[in-house]
PDB file of C-alpha atoms and ligand atoms in Angstrom:
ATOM      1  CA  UNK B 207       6.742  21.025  -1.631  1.00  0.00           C
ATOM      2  CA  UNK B 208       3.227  19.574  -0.721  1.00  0.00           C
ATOM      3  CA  UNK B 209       0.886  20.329  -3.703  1.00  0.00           C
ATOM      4  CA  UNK B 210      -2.731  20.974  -2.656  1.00  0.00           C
ATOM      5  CA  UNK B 211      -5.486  19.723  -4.808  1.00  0.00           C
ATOM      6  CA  UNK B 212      -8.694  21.684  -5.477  1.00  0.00           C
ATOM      7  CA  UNK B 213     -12.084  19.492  -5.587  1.00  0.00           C
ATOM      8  CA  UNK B 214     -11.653  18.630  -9.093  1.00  0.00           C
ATOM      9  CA  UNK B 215      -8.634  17.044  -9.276  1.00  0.00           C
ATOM     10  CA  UNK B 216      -9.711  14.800  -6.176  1.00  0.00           C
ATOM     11  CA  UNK B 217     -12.512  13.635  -7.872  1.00  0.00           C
ATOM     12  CA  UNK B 218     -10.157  12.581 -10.851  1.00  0.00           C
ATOM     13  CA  UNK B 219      -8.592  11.066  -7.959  1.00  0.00           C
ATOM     14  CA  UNK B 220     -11.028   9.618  -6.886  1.00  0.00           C
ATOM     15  CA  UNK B 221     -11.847   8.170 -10.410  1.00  0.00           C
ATOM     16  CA  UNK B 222      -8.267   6.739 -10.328  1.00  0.00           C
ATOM     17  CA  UNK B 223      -8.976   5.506  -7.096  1.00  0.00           C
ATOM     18  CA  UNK B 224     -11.758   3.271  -7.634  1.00  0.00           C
ATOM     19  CA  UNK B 225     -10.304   1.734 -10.865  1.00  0.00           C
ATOM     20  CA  UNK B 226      -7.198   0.793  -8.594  1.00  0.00           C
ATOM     21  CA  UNK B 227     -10.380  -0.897  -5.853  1.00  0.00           C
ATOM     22  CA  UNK B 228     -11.921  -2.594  -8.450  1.00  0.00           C
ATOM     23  CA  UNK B 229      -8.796  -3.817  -9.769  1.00  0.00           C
ATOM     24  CA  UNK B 230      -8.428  -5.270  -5.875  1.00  0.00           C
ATOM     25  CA  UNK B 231     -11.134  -7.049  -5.695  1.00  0.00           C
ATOM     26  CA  UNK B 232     -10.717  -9.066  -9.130  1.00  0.00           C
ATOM     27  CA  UNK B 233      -7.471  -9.991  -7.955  1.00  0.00           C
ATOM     28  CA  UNK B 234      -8.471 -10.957  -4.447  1.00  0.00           C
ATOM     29  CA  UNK B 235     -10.930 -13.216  -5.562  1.00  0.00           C
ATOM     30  CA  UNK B 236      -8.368 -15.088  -8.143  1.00  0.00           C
ATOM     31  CA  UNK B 237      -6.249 -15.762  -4.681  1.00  0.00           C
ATOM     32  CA  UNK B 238      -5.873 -19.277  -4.226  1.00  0.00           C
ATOM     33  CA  UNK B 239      -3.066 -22.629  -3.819  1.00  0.00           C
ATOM     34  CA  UNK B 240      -1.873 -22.749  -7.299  1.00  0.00           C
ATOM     35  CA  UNK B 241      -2.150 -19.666  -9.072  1.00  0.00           C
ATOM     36  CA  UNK B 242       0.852 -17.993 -10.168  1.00  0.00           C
ATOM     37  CA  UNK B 243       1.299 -14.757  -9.133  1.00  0.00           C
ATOM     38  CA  UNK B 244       2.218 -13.154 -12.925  1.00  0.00           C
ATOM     39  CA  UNK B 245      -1.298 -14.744 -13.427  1.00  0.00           C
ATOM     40  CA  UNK B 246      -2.650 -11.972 -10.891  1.00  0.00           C
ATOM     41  CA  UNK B 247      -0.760  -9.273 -12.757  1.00  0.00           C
ATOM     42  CA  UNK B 248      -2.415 -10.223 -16.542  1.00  0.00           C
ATOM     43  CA  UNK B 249      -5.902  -9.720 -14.582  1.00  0.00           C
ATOM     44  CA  UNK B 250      -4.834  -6.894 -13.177  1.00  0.00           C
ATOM     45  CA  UNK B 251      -3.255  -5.256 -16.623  1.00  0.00           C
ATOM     46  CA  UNK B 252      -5.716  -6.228 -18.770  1.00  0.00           C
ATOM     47  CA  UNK B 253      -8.700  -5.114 -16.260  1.00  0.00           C
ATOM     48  CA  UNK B 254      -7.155  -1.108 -15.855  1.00  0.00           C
ATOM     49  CA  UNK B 255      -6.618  -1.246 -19.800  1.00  0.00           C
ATOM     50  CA  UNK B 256     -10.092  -1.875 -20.594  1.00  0.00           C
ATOM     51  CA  UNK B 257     -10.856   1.355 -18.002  1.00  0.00           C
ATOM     52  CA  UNK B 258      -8.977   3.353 -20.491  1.00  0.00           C
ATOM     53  CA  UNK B 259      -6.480   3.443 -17.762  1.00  0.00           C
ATOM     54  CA  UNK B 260      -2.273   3.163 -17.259  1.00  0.00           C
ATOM     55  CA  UNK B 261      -0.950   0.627 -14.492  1.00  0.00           C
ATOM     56  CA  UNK B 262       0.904   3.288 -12.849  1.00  0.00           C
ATOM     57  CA  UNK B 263       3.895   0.644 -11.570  1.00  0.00           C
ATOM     58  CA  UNK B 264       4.387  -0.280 -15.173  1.00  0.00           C
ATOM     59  CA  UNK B 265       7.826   0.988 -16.129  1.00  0.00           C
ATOM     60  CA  UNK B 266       8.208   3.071 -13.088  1.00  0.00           C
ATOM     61  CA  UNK B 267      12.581   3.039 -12.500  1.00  0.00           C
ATOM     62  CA  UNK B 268      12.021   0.454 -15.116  1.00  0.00           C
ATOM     63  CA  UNK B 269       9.702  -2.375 -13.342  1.00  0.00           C
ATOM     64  CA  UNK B 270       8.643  -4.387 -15.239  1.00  0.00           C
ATOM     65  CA  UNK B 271       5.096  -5.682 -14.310  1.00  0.00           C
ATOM     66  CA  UNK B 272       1.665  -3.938 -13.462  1.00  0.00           C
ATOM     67  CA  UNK B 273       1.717  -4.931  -9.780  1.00  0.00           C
ATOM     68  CA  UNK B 274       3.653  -5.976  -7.200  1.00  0.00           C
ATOM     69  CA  UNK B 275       2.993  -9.709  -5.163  1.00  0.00           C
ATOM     70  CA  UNK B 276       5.289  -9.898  -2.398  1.00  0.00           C
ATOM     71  CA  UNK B 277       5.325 -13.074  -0.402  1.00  0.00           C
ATOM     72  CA  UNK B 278       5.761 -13.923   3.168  1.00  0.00           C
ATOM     73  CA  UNK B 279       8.535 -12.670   4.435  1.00  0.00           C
ATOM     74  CA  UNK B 280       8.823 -10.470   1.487  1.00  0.00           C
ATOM     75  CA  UNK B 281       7.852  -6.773   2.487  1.00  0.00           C
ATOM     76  CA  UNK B 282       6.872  -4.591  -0.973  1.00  0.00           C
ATOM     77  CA  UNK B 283       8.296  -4.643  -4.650  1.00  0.00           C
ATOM     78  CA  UNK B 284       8.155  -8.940  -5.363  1.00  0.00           C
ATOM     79  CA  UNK B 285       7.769  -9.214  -9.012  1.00  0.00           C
ATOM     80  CA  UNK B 286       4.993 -11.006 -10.689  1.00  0.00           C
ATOM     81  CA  UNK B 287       6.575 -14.665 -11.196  1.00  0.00           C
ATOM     82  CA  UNK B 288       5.108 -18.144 -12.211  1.00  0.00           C
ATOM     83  CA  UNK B 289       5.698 -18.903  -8.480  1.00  0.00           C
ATOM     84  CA  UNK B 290       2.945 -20.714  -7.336  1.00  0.00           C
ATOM     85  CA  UNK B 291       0.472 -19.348  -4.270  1.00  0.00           C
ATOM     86  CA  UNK B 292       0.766 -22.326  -1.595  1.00  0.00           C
ATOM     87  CA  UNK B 293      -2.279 -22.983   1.217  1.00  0.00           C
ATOM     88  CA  UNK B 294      -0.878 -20.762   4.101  1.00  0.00           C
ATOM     89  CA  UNK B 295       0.766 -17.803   2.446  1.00  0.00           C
ATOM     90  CA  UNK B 296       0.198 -14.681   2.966  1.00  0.00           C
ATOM     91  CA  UNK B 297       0.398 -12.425   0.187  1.00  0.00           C
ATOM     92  CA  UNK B 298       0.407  -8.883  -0.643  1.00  0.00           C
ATOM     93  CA  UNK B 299      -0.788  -6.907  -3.754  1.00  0.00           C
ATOM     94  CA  UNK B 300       0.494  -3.225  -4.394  1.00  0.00           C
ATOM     95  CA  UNK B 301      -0.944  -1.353  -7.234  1.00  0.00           C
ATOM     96  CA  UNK B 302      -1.259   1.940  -9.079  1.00  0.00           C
ATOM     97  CA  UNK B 303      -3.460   3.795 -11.122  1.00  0.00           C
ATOM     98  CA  UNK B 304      -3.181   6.338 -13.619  1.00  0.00           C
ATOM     99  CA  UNK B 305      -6.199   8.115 -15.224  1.00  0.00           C
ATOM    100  CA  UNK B 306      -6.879  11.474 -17.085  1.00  0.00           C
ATOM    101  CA  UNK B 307      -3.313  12.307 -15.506  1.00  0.00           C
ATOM    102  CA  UNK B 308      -4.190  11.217 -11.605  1.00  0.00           C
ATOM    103  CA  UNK B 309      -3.115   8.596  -9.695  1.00  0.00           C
ATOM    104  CA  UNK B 310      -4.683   6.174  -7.214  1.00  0.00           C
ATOM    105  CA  UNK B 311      -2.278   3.911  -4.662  1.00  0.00           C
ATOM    106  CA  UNK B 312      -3.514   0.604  -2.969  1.00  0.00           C
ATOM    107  CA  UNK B 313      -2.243  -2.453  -1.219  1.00  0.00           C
ATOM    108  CA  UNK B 314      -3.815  -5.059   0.588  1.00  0.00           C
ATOM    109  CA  UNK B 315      -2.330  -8.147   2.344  1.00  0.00           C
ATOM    110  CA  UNK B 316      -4.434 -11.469   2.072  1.00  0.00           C
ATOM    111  CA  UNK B 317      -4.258 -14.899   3.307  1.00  0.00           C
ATOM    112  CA  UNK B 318      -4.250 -17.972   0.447  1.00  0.00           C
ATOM    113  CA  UNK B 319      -6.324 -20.523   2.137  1.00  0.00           C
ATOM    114  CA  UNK B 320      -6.271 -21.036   5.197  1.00  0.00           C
ATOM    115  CA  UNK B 321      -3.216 -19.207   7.071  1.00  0.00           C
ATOM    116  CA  UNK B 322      -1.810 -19.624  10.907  1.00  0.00           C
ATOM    117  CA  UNK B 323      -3.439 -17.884  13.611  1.00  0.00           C
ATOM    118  CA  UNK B 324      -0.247 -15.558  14.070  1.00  0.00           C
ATOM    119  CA  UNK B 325      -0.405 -14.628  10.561  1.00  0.00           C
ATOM    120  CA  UNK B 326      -3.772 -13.478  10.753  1.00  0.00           C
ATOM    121  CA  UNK B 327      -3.428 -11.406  13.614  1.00  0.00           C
ATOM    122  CA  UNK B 328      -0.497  -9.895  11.764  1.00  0.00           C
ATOM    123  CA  UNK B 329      -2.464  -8.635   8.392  1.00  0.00           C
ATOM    124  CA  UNK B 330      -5.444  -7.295  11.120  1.00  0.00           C
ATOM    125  CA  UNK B 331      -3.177  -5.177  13.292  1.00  0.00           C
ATOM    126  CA  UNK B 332      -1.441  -3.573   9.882  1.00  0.00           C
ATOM    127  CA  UNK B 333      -5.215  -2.988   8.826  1.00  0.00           C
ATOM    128  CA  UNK B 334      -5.693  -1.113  11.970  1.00  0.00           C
ATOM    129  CA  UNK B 335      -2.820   0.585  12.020  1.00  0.00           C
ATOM    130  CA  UNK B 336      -3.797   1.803   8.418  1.00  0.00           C
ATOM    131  CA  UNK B 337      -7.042   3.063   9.796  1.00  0.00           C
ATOM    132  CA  UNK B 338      -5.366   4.779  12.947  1.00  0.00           C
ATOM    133  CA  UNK B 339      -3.270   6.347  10.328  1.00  0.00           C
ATOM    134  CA  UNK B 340      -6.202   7.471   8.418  1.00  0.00           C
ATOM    135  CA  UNK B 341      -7.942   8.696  11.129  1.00  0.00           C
ATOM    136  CA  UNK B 342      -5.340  11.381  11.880  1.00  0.00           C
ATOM    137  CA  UNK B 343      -5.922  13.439   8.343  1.00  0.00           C
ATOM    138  CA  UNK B 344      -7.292  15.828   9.410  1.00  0.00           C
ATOM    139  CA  UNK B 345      -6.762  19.384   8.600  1.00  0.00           C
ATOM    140  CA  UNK B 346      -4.850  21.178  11.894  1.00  0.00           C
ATOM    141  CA  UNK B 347      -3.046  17.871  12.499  1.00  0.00           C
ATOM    142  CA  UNK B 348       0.547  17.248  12.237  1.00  0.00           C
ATOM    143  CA  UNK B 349       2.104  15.076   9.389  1.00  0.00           C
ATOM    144  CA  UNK B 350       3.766  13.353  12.191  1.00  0.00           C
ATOM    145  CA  UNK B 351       0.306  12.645  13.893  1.00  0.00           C
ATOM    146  CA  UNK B 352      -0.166   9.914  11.410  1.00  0.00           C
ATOM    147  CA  UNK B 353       2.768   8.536  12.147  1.00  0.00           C
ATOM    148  CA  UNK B 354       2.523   8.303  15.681  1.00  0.00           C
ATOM    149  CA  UNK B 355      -0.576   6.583  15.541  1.00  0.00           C
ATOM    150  CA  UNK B 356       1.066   3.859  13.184  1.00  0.00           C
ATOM    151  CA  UNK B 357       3.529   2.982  15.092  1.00  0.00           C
ATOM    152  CA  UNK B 358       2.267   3.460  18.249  1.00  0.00           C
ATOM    153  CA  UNK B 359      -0.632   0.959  17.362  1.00  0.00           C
ATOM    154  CA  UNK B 360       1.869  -1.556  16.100  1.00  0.00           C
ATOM    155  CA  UNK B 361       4.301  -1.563  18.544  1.00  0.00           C
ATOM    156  CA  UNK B 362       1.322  -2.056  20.993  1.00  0.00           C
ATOM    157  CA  UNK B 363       0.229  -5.244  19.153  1.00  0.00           C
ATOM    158  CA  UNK B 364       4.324  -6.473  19.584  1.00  0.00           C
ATOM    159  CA  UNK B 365       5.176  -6.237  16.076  1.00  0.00           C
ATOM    160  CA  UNK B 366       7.543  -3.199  14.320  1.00  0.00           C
ATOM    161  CA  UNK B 367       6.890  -1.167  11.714  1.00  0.00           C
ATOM    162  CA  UNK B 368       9.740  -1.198   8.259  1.00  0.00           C
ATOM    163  CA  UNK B 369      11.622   2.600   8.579  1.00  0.00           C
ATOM    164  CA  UNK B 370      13.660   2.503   4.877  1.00  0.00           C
ATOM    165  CA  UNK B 371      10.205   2.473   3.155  1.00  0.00           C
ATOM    166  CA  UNK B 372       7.371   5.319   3.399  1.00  0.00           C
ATOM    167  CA  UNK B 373       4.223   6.856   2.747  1.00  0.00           C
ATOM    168  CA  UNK B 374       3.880   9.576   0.530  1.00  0.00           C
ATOM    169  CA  UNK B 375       2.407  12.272  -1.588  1.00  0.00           C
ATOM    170  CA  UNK B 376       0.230  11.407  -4.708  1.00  0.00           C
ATOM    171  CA  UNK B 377      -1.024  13.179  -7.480  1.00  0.00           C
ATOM    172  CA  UNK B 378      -0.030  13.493 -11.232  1.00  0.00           C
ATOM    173  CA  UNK B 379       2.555  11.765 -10.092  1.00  0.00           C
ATOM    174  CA  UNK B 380       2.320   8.934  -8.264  1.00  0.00           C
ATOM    175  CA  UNK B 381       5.373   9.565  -5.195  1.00  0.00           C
ATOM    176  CA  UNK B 382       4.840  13.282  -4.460  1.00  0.00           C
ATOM    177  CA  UNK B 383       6.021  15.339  -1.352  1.00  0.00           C
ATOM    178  CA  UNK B 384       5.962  14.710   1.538  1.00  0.00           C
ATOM    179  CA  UNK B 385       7.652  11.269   2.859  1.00  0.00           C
ATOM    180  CA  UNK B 386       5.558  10.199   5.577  1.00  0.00           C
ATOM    181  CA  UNK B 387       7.381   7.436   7.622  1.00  0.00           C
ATOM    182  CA  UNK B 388       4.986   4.778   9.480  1.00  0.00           C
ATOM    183  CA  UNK B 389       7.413   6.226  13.117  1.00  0.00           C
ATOM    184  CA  UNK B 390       7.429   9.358  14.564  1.00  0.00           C
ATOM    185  CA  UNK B 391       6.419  11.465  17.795  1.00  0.00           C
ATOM    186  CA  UNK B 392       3.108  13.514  17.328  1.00  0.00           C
ATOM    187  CA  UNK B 393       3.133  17.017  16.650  1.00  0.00           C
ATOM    188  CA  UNK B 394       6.119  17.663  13.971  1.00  0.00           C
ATOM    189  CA  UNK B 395       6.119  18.392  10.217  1.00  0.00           C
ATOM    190  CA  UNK B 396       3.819  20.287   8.423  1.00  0.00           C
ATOM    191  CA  UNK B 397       0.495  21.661   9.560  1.00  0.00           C
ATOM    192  CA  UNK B 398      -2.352  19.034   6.993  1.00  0.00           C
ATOM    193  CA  UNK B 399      -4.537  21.304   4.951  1.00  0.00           C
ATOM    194  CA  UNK B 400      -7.111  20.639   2.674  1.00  0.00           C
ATOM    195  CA  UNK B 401      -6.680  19.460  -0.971  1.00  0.00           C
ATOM    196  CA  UNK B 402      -3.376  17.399   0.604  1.00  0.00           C
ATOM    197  CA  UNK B 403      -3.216  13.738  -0.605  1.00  0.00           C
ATOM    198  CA  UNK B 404      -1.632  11.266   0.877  1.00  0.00           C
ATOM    199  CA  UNK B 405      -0.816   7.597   0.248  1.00  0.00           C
ATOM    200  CA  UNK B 406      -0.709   5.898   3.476  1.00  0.00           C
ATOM    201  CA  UNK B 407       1.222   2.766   3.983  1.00  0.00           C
ATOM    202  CA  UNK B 408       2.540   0.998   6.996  1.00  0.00           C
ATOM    203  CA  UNK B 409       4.509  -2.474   6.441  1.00  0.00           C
ATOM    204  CA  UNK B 410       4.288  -4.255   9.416  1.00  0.00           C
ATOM    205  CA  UNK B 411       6.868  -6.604  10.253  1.00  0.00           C
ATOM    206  CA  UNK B 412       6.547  -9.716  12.503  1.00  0.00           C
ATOM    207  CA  UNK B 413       9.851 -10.161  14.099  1.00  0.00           C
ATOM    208  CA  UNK B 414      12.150  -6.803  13.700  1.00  0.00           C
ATOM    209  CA  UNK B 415      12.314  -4.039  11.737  1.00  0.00           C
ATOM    210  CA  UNK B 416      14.874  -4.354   9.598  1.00  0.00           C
ATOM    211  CA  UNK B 417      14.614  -4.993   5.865  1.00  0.00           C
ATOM    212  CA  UNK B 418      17.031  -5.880   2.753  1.00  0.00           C
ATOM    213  CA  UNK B 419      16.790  -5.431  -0.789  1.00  0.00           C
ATOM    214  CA  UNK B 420      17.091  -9.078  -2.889  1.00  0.00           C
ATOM    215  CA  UNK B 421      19.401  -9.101  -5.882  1.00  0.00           C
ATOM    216  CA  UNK B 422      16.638  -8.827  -8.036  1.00  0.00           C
ATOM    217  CA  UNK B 423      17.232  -5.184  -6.919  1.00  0.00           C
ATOM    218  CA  UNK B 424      13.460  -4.995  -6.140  1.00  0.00           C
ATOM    219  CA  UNK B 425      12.047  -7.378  -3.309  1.00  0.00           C
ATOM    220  CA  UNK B 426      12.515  -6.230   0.076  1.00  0.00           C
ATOM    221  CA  UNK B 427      12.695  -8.802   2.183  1.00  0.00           C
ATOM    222  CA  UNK B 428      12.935  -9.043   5.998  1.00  0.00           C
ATOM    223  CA  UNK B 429      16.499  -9.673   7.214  1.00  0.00           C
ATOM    224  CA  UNK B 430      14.684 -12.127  10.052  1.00  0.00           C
ATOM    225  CA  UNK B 431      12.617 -13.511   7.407  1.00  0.00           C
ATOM    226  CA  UNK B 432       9.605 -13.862   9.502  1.00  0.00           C
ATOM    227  CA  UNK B 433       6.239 -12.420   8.069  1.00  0.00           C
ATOM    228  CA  UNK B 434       5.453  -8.658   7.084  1.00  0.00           C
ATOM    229  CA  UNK B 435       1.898  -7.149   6.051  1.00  0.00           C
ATOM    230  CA  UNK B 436       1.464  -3.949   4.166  1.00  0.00           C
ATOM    231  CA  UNK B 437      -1.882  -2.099   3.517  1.00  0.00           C
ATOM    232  CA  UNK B 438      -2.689   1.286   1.275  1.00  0.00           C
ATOM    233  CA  UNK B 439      -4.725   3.803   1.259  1.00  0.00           C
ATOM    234  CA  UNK B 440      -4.833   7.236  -0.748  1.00  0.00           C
ATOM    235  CA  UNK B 441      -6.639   9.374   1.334  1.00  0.00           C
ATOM    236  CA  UNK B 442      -7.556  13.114   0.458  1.00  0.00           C
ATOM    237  CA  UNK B 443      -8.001  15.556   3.262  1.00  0.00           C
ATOM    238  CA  UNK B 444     -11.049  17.641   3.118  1.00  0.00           C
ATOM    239  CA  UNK B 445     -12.706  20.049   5.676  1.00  0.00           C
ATOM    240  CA  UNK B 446     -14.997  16.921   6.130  1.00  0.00           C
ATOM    241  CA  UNK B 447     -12.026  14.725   7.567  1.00  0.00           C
ATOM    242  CA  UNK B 448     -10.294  12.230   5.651  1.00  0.00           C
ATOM    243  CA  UNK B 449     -11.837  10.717   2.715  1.00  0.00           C
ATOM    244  CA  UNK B 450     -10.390   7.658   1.424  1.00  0.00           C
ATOM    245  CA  UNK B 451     -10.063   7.409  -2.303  1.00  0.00           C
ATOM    246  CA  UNK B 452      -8.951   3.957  -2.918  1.00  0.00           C
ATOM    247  CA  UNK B 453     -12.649   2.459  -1.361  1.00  0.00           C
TER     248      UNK B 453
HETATM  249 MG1   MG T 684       2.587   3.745  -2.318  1.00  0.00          MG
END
């Protein structure tokens, strides 16, 4: 069941929402060669703390950090580590955020130093391809809409979207109704309304599609293990058209 919002729990939302950007851009301007990536998750704790806010990842099926940092060839869920960020990475930062009982969902995918040209191309076409996304929530439009336009801008670009791993509902809780997958054909699922929120997020793989799960039981990985990207927004649909929450 999709549970609508009215306009005051999207502003808590929204309140959520720009702890969890904020949080972003501390951490994105700590990226560099040599920082350890459970160095990114203390900023990242200690900054939501001091909002009087909960890291929503904390705990959640028992993880054990804040945020995620996935590297490379790794898609979503890499756990904070003193790995090292090395000149040419590419790294990507998932985060949530709990406050006054609403949650906020964001991921961005940046480049430590300076990165190869394919690699850069990569974390701009999963940008867009959030933004095509985004641009479909609108209410009248199919669920499937945004999904179409995910893919369909991907696949365009050469690269292929990850299938086992979703978008989805947010809310009080942070993985609500529906599943949206970043593949689809336009015009199925459930009619978008306003008060729905949504937490976008295409991973956008370099080579194929396919993914596996480390023995850490949390990384995904690519099975190729060339590069993926991944980018979040949680987006509210109003009468207006989308608004994103996460800005
Ligand atoms: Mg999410």
């Amino acid at each position: 069941m999709i549970i609508l919002k009215s306009k005051e729990e999207i502003f808590l939302m929204r309140k959520a929402g720009k702890i969890a950007a904020e949080t972003m851009k501390l951490i994105k301007k700590a990226i560099r060669p040599g920082v350890e990536t459970i160095y990114l998750d203390k900023i990242a704790e200690k900054f939501i703390l001091s909002q009087g806010a909960r890291p929503s990842f904390k705990g959640y099926r028992g993880f054990p950090f804040s945020i995620c940092t996935s590297l490379n060839e790794e898609v979503v869920h890499g756990i904070p580590s003193h790995r090292r960020l090395k000149e040419g990475d590419i790294i990507k930062i998932d985060l949530g955020v709990e406050v006054d009982g609403y949650n906020g969902d964001l991921a961005s995918s940046f480049p430590v130093g300076k990165v190869s040209e394919e690699a850069f191309r990569l974390i701009r076409v999963t940008k867009e391809a959030l933004e095509m996304g985004i641009s479909q929530c609108i209410p009248g439009n199919h669920l499937s809409d945004i999904s179409y336009a995910i893919q369909s801008h991907t696949e365009k670009n050469g690269y292929s979207v990850v299938r086992q791993f979703v978008g989805h509902g947010i809310g009080q809780a942070i993985h609500e109704d529906p599943q949206i997958p970043n593949f689809g054909t336009p015009g199925k699922g459930p009619r978008l309304e306003e008060g729905m929120v949504f937490a976008l997020e295409p991973m956008v793989n370099l080579g194929q599609s396919e993914v596996e799960i480390l023995s850490d039981n949390w990384t995904v990985v690519t099975c190729d293990r060339k590069l993926s990207a991944h980018f979040e927004h949680t987006v509210a649909i109003t009468s207006h058209g989308p608004l994103i929450l996460t800005a």
